[in-house]
Coordinates of C-alpha atoms and ligand atoms in Angstrom, one line a residue:
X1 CA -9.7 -29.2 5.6
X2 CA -9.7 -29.1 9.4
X3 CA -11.3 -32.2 11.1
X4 CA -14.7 -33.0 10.9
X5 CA -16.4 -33.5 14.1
X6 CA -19.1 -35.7 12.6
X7 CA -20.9 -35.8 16.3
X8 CA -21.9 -32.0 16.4
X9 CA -22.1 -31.6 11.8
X10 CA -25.7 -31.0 10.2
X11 CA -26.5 -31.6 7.1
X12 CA -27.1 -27.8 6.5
X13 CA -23.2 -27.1 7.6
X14 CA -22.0 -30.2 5.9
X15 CA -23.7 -28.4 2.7
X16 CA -21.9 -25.2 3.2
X17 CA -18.8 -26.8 3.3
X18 CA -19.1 -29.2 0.1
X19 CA -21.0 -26.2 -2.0
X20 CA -18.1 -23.6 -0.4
X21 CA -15.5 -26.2 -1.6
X22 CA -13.8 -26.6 1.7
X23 CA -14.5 -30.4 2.0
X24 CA -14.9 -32.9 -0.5
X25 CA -17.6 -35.5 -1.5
X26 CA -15.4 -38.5 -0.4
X27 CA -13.6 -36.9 2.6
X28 CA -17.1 -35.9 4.4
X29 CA -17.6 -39.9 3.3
X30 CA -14.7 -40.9 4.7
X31 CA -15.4 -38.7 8.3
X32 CA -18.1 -40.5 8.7
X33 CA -16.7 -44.5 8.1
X34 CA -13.7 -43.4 10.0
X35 CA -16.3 -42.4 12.8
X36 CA -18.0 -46.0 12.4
X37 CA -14.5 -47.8 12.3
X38 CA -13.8 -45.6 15.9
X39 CA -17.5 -46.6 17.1
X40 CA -19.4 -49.1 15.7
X41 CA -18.2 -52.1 18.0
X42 CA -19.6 -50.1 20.9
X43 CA -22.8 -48.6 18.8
X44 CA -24.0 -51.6 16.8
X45 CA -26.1 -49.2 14.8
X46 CA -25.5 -51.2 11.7
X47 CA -26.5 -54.0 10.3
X48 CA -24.6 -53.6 7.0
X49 CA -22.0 -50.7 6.3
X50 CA -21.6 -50.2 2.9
X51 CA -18.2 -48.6 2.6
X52 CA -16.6 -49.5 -0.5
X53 CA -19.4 -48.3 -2.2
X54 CA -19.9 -45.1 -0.4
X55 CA -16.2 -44.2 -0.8
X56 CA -16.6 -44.9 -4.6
X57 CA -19.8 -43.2 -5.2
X58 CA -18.1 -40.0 -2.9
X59 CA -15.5 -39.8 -5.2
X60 CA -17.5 -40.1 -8.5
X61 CA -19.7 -37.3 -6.9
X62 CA -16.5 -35.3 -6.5
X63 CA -15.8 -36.7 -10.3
X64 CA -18.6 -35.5 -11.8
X65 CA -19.3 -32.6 -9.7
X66 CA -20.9 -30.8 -12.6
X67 CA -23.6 -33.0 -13.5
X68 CA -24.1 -34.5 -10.3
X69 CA -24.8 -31.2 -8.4
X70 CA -27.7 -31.1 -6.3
X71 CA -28.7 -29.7 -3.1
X72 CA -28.5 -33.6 -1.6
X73 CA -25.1 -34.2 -3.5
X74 CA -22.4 -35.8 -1.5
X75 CA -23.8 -35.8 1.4
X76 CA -23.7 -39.1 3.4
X77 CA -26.6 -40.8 4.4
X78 CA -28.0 -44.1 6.8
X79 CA -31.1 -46.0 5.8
X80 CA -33.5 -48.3 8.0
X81 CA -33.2 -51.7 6.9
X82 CA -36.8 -52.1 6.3
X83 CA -36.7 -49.9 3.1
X84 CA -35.8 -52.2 0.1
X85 CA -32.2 -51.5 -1.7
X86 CA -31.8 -53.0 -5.2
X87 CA -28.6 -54.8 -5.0
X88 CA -27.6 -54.4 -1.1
X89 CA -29.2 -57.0 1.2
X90 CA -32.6 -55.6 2.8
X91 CA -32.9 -57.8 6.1
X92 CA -35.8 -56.1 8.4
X93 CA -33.5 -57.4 10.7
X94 CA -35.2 -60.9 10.5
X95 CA -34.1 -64.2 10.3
X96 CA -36.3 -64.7 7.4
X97 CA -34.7 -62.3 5.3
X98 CA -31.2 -62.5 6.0
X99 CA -30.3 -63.1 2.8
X100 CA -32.9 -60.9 0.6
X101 CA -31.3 -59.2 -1.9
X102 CA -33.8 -56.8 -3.5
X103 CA -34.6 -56.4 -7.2
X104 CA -35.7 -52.9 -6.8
X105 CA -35.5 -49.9 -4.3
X106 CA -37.7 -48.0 -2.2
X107 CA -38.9 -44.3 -3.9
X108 CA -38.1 -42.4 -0.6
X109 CA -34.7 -44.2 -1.1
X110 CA -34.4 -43.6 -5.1
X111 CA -35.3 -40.1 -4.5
X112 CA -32.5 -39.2 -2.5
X113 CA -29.9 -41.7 -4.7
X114 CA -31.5 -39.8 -7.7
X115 CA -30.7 -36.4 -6.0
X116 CA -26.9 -38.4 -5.3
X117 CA -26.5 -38.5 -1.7
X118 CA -24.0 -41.3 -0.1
X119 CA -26.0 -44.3 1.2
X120 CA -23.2 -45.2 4.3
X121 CA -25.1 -48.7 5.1
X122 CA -28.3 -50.1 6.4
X123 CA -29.5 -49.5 10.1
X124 CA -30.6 -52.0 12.9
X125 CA -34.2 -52.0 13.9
X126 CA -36.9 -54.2 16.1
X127 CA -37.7 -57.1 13.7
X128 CA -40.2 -55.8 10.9
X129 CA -40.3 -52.6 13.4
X130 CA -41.8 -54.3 16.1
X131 CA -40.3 -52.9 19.2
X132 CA -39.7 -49.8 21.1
X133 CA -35.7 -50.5 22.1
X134 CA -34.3 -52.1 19.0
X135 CA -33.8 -55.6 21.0
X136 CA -35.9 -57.6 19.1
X137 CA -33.8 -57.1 16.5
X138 CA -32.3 -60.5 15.3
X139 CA -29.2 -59.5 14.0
X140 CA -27.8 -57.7 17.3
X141 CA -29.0 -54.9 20.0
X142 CA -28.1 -51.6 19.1
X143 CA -26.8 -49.4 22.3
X144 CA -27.5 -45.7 23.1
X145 CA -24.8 -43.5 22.2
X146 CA -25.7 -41.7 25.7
X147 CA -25.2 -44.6 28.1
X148 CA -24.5 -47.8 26.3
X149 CA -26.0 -49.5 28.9
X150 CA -29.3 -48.3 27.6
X151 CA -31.3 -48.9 24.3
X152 CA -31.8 -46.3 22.3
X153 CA -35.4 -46.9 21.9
X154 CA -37.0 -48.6 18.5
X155 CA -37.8 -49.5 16.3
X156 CA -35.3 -46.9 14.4
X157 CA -32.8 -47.3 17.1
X158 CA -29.8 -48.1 14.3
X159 CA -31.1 -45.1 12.5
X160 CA -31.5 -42.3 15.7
X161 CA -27.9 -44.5 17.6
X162 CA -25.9 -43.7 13.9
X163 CA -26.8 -40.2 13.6
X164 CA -26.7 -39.4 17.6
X165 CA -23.3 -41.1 17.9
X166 CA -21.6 -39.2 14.7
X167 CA -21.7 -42.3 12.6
X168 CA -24.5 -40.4 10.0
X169 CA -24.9 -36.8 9.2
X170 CA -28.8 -37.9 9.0
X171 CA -30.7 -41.2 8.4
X172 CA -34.2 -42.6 7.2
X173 CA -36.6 -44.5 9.6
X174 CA -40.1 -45.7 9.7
X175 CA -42.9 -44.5 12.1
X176 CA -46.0 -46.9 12.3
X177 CA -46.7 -46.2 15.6
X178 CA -43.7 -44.0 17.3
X179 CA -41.1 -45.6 15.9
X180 CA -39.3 -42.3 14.3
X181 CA -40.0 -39.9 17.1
X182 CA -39.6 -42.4 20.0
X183 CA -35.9 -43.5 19.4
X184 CA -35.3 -39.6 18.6
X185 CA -36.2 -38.6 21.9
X186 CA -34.0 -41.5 23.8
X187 CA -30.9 -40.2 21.5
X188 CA -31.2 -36.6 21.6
X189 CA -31.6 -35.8 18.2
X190 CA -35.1 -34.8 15.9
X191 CA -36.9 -36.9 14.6
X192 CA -40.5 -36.3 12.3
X193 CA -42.9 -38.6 11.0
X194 CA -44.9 -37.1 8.4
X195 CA -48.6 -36.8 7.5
X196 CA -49.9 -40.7 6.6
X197 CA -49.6 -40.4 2.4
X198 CA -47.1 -37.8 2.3
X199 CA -43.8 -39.9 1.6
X200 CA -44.4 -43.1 -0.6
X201 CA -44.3 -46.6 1.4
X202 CA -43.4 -48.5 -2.0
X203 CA -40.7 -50.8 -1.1
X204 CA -41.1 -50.0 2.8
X205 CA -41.6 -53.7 4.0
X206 CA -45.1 -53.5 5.0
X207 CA -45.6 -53.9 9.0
X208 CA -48.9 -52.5 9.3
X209 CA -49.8 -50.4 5.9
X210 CA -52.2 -48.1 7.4
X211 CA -50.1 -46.4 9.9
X212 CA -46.5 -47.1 8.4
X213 CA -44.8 -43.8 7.1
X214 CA -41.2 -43.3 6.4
X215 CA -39.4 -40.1 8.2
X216 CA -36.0 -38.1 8.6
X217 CA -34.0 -38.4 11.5
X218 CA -31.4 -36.0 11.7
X219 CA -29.8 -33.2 14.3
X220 CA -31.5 -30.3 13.2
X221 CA -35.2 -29.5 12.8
X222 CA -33.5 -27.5 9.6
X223 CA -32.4 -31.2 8.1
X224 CA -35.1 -32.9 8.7
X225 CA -37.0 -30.0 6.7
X226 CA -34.3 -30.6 4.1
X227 CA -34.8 -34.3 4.1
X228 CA -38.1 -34.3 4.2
X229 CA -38.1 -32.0 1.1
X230 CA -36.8 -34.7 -1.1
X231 CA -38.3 -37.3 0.1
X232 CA -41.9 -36.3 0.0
X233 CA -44.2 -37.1 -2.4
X234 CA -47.0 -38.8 -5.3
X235 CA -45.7 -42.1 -6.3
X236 CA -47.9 -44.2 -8.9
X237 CA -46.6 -47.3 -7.1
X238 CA -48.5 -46.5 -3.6
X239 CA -51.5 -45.7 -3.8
X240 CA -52.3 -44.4 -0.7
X241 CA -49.8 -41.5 -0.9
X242 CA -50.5 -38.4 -1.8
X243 CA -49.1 -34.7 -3.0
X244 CA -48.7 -32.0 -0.5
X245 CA -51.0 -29.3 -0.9
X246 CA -47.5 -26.7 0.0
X247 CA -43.8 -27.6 -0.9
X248 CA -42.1 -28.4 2.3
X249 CA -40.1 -25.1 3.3
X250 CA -36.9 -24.9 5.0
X251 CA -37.6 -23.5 8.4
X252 CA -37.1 -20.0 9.7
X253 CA -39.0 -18.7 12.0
X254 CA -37.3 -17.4 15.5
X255 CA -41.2 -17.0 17.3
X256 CA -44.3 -18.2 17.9
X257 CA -46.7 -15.3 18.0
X258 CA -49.9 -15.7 18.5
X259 CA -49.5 -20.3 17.8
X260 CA -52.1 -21.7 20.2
X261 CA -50.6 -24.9 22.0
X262 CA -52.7 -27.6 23.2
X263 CA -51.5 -29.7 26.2
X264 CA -53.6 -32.4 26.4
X265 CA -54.0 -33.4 30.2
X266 CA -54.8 -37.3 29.2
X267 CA -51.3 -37.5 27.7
X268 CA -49.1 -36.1 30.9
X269 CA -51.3 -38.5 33.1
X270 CA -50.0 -41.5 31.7
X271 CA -46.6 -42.2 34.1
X272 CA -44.6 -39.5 32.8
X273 CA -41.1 -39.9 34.8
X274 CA -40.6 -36.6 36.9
X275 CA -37.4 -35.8 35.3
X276 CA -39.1 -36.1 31.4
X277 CA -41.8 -34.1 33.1
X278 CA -39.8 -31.1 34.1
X279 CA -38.4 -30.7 31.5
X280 CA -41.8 -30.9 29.2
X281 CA -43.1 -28.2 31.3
X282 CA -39.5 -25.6 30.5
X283 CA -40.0 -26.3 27.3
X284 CA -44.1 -25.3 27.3
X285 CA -42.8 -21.9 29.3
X286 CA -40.7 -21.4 26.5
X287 CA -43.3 -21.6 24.5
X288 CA -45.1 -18.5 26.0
X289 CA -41.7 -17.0 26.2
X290 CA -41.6 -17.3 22.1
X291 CA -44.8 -15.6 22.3
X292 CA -47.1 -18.4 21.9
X293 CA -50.2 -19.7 24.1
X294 CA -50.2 -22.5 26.0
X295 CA -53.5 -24.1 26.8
X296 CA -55.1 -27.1 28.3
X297 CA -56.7 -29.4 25.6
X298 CA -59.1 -32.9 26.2
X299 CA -58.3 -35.8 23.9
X300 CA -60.7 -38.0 25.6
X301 CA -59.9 -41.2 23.7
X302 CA -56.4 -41.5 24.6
X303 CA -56.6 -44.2 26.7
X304 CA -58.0 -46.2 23.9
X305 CA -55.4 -45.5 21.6
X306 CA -53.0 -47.9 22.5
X307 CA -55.2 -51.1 23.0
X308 CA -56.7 -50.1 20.0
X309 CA -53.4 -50.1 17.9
X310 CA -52.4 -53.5 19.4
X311 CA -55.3 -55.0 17.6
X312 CA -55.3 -53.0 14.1
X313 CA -51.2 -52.9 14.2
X314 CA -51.2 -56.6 14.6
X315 CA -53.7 -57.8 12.5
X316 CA -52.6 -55.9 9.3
X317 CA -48.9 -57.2 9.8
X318 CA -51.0 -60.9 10.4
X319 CA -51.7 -60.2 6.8
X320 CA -48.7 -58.6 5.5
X321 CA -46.3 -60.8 6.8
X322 CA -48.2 -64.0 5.2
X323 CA -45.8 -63.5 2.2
X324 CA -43.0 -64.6 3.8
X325 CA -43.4 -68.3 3.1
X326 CA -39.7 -69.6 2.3
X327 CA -40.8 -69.6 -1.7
X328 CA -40.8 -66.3 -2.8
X329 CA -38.5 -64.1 -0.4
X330 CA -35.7 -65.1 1.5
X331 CA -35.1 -68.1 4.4
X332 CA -36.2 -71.4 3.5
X333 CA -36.1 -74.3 5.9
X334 CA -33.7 -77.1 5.3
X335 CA -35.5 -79.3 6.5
X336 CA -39.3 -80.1 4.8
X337 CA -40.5 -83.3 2.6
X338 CA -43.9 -81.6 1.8
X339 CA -45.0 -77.7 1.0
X340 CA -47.1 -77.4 4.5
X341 CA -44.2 -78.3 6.2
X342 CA -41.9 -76.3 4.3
X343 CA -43.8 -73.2 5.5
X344 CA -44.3 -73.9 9.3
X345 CA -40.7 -74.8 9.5
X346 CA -39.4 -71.7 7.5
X347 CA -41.5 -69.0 9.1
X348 CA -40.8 -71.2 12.8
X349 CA -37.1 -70.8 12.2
X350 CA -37.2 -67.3 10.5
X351 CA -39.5 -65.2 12.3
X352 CA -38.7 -63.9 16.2
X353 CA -40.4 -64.2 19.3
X354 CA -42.3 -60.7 19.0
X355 CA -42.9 -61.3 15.4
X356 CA -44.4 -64.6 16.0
X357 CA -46.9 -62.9 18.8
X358 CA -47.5 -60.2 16.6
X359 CA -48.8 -62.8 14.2
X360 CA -51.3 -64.5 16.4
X361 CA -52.6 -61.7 18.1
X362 CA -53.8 -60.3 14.6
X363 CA -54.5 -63.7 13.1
X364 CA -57.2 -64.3 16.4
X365 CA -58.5 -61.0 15.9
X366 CA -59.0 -61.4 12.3
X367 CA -61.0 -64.6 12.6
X368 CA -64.4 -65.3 11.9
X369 CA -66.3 -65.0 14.8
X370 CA -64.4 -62.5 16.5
X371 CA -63.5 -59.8 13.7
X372 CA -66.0 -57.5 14.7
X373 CA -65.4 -57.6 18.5
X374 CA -61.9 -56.9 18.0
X375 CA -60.4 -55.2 14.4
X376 CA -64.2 -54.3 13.8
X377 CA -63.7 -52.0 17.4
X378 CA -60.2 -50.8 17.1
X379 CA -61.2 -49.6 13.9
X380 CA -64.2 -47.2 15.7
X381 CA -62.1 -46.4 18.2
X382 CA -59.5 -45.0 15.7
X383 CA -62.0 -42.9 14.3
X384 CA -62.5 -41.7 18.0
X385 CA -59.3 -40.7 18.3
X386 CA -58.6 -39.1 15.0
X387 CA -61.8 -37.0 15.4
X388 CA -60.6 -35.8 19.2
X389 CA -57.5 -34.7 17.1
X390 CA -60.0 -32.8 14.7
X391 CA -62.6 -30.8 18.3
X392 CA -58.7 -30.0 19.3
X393 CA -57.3 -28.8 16.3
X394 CA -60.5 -26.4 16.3
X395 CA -58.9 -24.3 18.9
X396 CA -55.4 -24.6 18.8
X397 CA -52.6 -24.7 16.0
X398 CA -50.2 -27.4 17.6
X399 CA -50.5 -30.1 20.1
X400 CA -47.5 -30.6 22.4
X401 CA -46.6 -33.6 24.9
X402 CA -43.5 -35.5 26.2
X403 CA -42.6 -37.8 23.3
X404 CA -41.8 -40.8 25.3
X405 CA -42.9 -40.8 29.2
X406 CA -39.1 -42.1 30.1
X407 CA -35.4 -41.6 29.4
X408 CA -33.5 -44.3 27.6
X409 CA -34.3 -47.4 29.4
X410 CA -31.4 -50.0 30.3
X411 CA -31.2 -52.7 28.4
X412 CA -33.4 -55.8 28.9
X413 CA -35.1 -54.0 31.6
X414 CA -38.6 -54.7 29.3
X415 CA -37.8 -57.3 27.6
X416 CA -39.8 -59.6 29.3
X417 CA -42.6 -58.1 29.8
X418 CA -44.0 -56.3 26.0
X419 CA -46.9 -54.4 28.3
X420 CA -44.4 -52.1 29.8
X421 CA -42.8 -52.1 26.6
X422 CA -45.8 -51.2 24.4
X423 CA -46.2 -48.4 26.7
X424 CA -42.7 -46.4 25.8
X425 CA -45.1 -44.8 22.7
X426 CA -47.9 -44.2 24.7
X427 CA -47.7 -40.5 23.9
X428 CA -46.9 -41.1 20.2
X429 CA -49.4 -44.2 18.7
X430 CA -52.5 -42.1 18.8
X431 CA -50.9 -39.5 16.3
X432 CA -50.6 -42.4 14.0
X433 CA -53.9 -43.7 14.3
X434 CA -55.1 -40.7 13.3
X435 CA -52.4 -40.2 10.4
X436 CA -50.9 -36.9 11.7
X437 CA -47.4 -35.5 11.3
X438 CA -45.6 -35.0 14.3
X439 CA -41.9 -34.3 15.2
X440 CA -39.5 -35.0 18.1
X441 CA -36.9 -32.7 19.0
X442 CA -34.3 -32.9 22.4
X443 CA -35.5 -30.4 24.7
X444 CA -32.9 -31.3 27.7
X445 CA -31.8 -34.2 29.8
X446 CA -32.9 -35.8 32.8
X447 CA -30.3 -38.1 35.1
X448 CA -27.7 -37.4 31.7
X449 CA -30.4 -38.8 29.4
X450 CA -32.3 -37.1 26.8
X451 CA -35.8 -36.2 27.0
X452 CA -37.7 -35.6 23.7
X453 CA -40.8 -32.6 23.3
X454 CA -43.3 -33.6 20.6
X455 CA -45.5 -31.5 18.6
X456 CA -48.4 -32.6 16.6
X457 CA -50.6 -30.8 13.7
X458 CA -53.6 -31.3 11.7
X459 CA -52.6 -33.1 8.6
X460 CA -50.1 -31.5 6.2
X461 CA -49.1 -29.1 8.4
X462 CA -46.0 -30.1 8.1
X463 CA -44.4 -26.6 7.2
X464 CA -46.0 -25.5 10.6
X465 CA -44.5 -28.0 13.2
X466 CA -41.4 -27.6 11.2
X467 CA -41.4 -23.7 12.1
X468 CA -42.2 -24.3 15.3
X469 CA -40.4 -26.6 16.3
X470 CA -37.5 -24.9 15.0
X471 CA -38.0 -21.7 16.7
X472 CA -38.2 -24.2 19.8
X473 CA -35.1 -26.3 19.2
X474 CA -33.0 -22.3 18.5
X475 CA -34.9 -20.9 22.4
X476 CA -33.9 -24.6 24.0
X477 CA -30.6 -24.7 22.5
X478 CA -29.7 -28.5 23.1
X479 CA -25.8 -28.9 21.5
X480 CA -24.8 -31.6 23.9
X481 CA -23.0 -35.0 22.2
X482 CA -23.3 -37.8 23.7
X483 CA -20.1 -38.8 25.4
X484 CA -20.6 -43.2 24.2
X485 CA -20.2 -43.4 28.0
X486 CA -21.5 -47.1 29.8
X487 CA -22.7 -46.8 33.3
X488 CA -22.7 -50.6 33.6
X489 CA -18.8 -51.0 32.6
X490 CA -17.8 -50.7 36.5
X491 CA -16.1 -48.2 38.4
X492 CA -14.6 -46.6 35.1
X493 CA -17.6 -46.4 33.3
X494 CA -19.7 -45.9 36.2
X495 CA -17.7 -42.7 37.3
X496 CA -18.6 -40.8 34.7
X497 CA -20.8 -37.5 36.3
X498 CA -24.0 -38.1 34.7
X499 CA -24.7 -35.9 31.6
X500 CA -21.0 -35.3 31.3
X501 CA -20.8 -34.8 27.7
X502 CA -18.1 -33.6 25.2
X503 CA -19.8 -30.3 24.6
X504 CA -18.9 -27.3 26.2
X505 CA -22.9 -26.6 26.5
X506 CA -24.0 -28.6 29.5
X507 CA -24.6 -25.3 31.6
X508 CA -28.7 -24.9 31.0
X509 CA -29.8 -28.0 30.0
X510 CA -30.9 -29.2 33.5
Ligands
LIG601 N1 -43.4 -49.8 19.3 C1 -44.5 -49.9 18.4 C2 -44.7 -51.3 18.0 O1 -44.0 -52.1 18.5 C3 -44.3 -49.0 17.2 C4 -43.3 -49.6 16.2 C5 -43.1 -48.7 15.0 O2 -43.5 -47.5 15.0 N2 -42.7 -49.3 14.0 O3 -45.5 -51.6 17.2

């Protein structure tokens, strides 16, 4: 076996090799904790790596190749650390929950155990997702694998930062309101939150239950297509998912004849940074240059979307989050003689400053007196916006926009003030509000940062955006790894020609 260069490796090649017998099980394992043992101190993408157990589970995969043979088999995987994980701590990166050690395990996670890939660890994230930069994590801030002076968005930033920076072949985040696609953009790789229902949310720690939705994040369209595959699903144990009407196909398609693209002009007049701009509007020529039609679409809601979501988002994790109480899960305060006491204290010492907000914002709006001015509107105005999706979908097949409106911001640039940072998924709540599937995938850089293109469909047309975008990703032909460079490190650091990356492939991407 030559060396594996776990920055550039998809899952797809990764297969090849394990099924051609030219890498094993526990040495594609061991690539990938040797690249978090070279990384990680500079990365902080997890908050638990699990590395005895990967190495041992590699090795039995190897063992018992026969029986344990699968299309998933062997190869190594990250996982959010919202998604429950019988018998490895499951921390939502909260105070409240450092110490939760789960009893069962997420299906979207048992799927993909049951089809015997590696689980490598448990990835950072915003506190119960709740963030656009992973800072409001409170275990530690993950950095961008780009520029590690920047974040690498949220709230999967653990999830897109491993995968970007070689430390996972591919990983598992949650999307309730961009936080798949978002943190894909920032790190240059693909990201895809599916249809609302299609993947089962059972053991997904519940943030806001109507728009959460569990999602690959990997370096190819092709394995997030893969991932997605096995990961999709009915499950008696949620209720609200649902079966696909098509299997999820692996992606081929090298064109886009006669595919209808709608632009909508709400979404590029929302602050889109020039350089994210630019490169949104190569990527729409390409579009035509595939053979497909680009048109300007109206989604006259848009503006809507995001105060809307700040209510309905809010108010449903007011509720979900009332189970954390210091007696069933978790934290308990030290410090209580009586129960009402015992639960201020434990959720005042457990839960984060954004957390905390989250809490009251949707508690107020919730209460009597004001439910119908506030969650009683979002809720119409969600229906607003969802129907816009439907007029649109009428005359085009896909909807395309920038994914985020900026590059990788540096870190605590937003941290004081959440407006600007609710707005980094300006382009990507409505899609959840509505329950649509929509991908992320790099489509170039801008000042050495990457810049993500999204495309949106009607619901379940998942196999659709996946050929797309996949004839998109092969015409844009992104390769550049990031190059764990930090602009804020001084004259070393700050040297570094920006975009300078390891790849021989920088010619084009500008
Ligand atoms: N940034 C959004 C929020 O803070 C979305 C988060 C997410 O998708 N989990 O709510």
């Amino acid at each position: 076996m030559g060396s594996l260069d776990t920055l550039r490796l998809t899952a797809r090649e990764a297969k090849k090799l394990l099924v051609d017998g030219e890498v094993s099980a526990a040495e594609l394992t061991k690539a990938y904790l040797d690249q978090i043992a070279a990384v990680e101190d500079r990365v902080h993408a997890y908050i638990l790596v699990t590395a005895d157990n990967a190495a041992k589970y590699s090795t039995k995969v190897d063992r018992e190749m026969q029986a344990m043979r699968g299309p998933l088999a062997g190869l190594p995987i990250a996982v959010k650390d919202n998604m429950v994980t019988e018998g490895v701590t499951t921390t939502c990166a909260s105070r409240i929950l450092h110490n939760y050690m789960p009893v069962y395990t997420a299906t979207a996670v048992r799927q993909l155990w049951d089809d015997h890939v590696v689980m490598l660890g448990k990835t950072n994230l915003d506190e119960f997702a709740m963030g656009s930069s992973t800072e409001n994590s409170g275990v530690q801030t993950t950095r961008n694998p780009w520029d590690l002076a920047t974040v690498p968005g949220g709230s999967s930033g653990g999830s897109a930062a491993a995968v970007a920076a070689g430390e996972a072949l591919w990983a598992l985040g949650s999307d309730t309101g961009g936080s798949i696609r978002q943190p894909a953009a920032l790190c240059g790789i693909v990201g895809m939150k599916p249809t609302y229902g299609a993947v089962s949310r059972y053991g997904l720690v519940a943030f806001a239950s109507s728009l959460d939705q569990i999602g690959p994040l990997a370096r190819s369209v092709y394995d997030c297509a893969l991932l997605l595959q096995h990961i999709v699903g009915k499950d008696p144990r949620d209720a609200t998912s649902v079966a696909l009407p098509a299997p999820i196909e692996l992606p081929t398609a090298a064109r886009l004849d006669g595919v209808r693209v709608g632009i909508p002009r709400e979404y590029l007049a929302t602050g889109i940074e020039p350089g994210v701009r630019a490169r949104f509007d190569e990527t729409a020529a390409r579009v035509e240059e595939l053979g497909g039609r680009c048109l300007e679409v109206s989604l006259p809601h848009t503006e809507y979307a995001l105060p809307a979501y700040y209510i309905i988002a809010p108010a449903e994790a007011s509720a979900n989050l009332a189970r954390f109480d210091g007696v069933r899960y978790g934290h308990r305060t030290a410090d209580a003689d009586d129960l009402i006491t015992m639960y201020e204290r434990t959720r005042g010492e457990g839960f984060g400053p954004e957390v905390k907000r989250r809490i009251m914002i949707g508690t107020y709006a919730l209460s009597a007196g004001y439910y119908d001015a506030y969650y009683g509107r979002a809720q119409r105005v969600r229906t607003l916006v969802r129907r816009d999706f439907e007029s649109v979908f009428e005359e085009v097949d896909l909807v395309a926009s920038p994914t985020s409106p900026t590059v990788a911001f540096r870190a605590g640039s937003r941290t004081d003030d959440p407006l600007a940072m609710y707005m980094s998924d300006i382009c990507t709540i409505p899609v959840n509000l509505a329950g649509l599937p929509a991908i992320s995938i790099p489509c170039g850089l801008s000042d050495g940062l990457p810049v993500g293109f999204q495309l949106i469909g009607p619901a379940f047309s998942e196999n659709r955006i996946l050929g797309a975008a996949h004839a998109l990703e092969a015409a844009i032909g992104f390769e550049l790894a990031p190059s764990l460079r930090d602009s804020s490190a001084g004259p070393a650091g700050a040297g570094a020609p920006d975009g300078e990356a390891s790849g021989p492939a920088g010619g084009g991407q500008r």
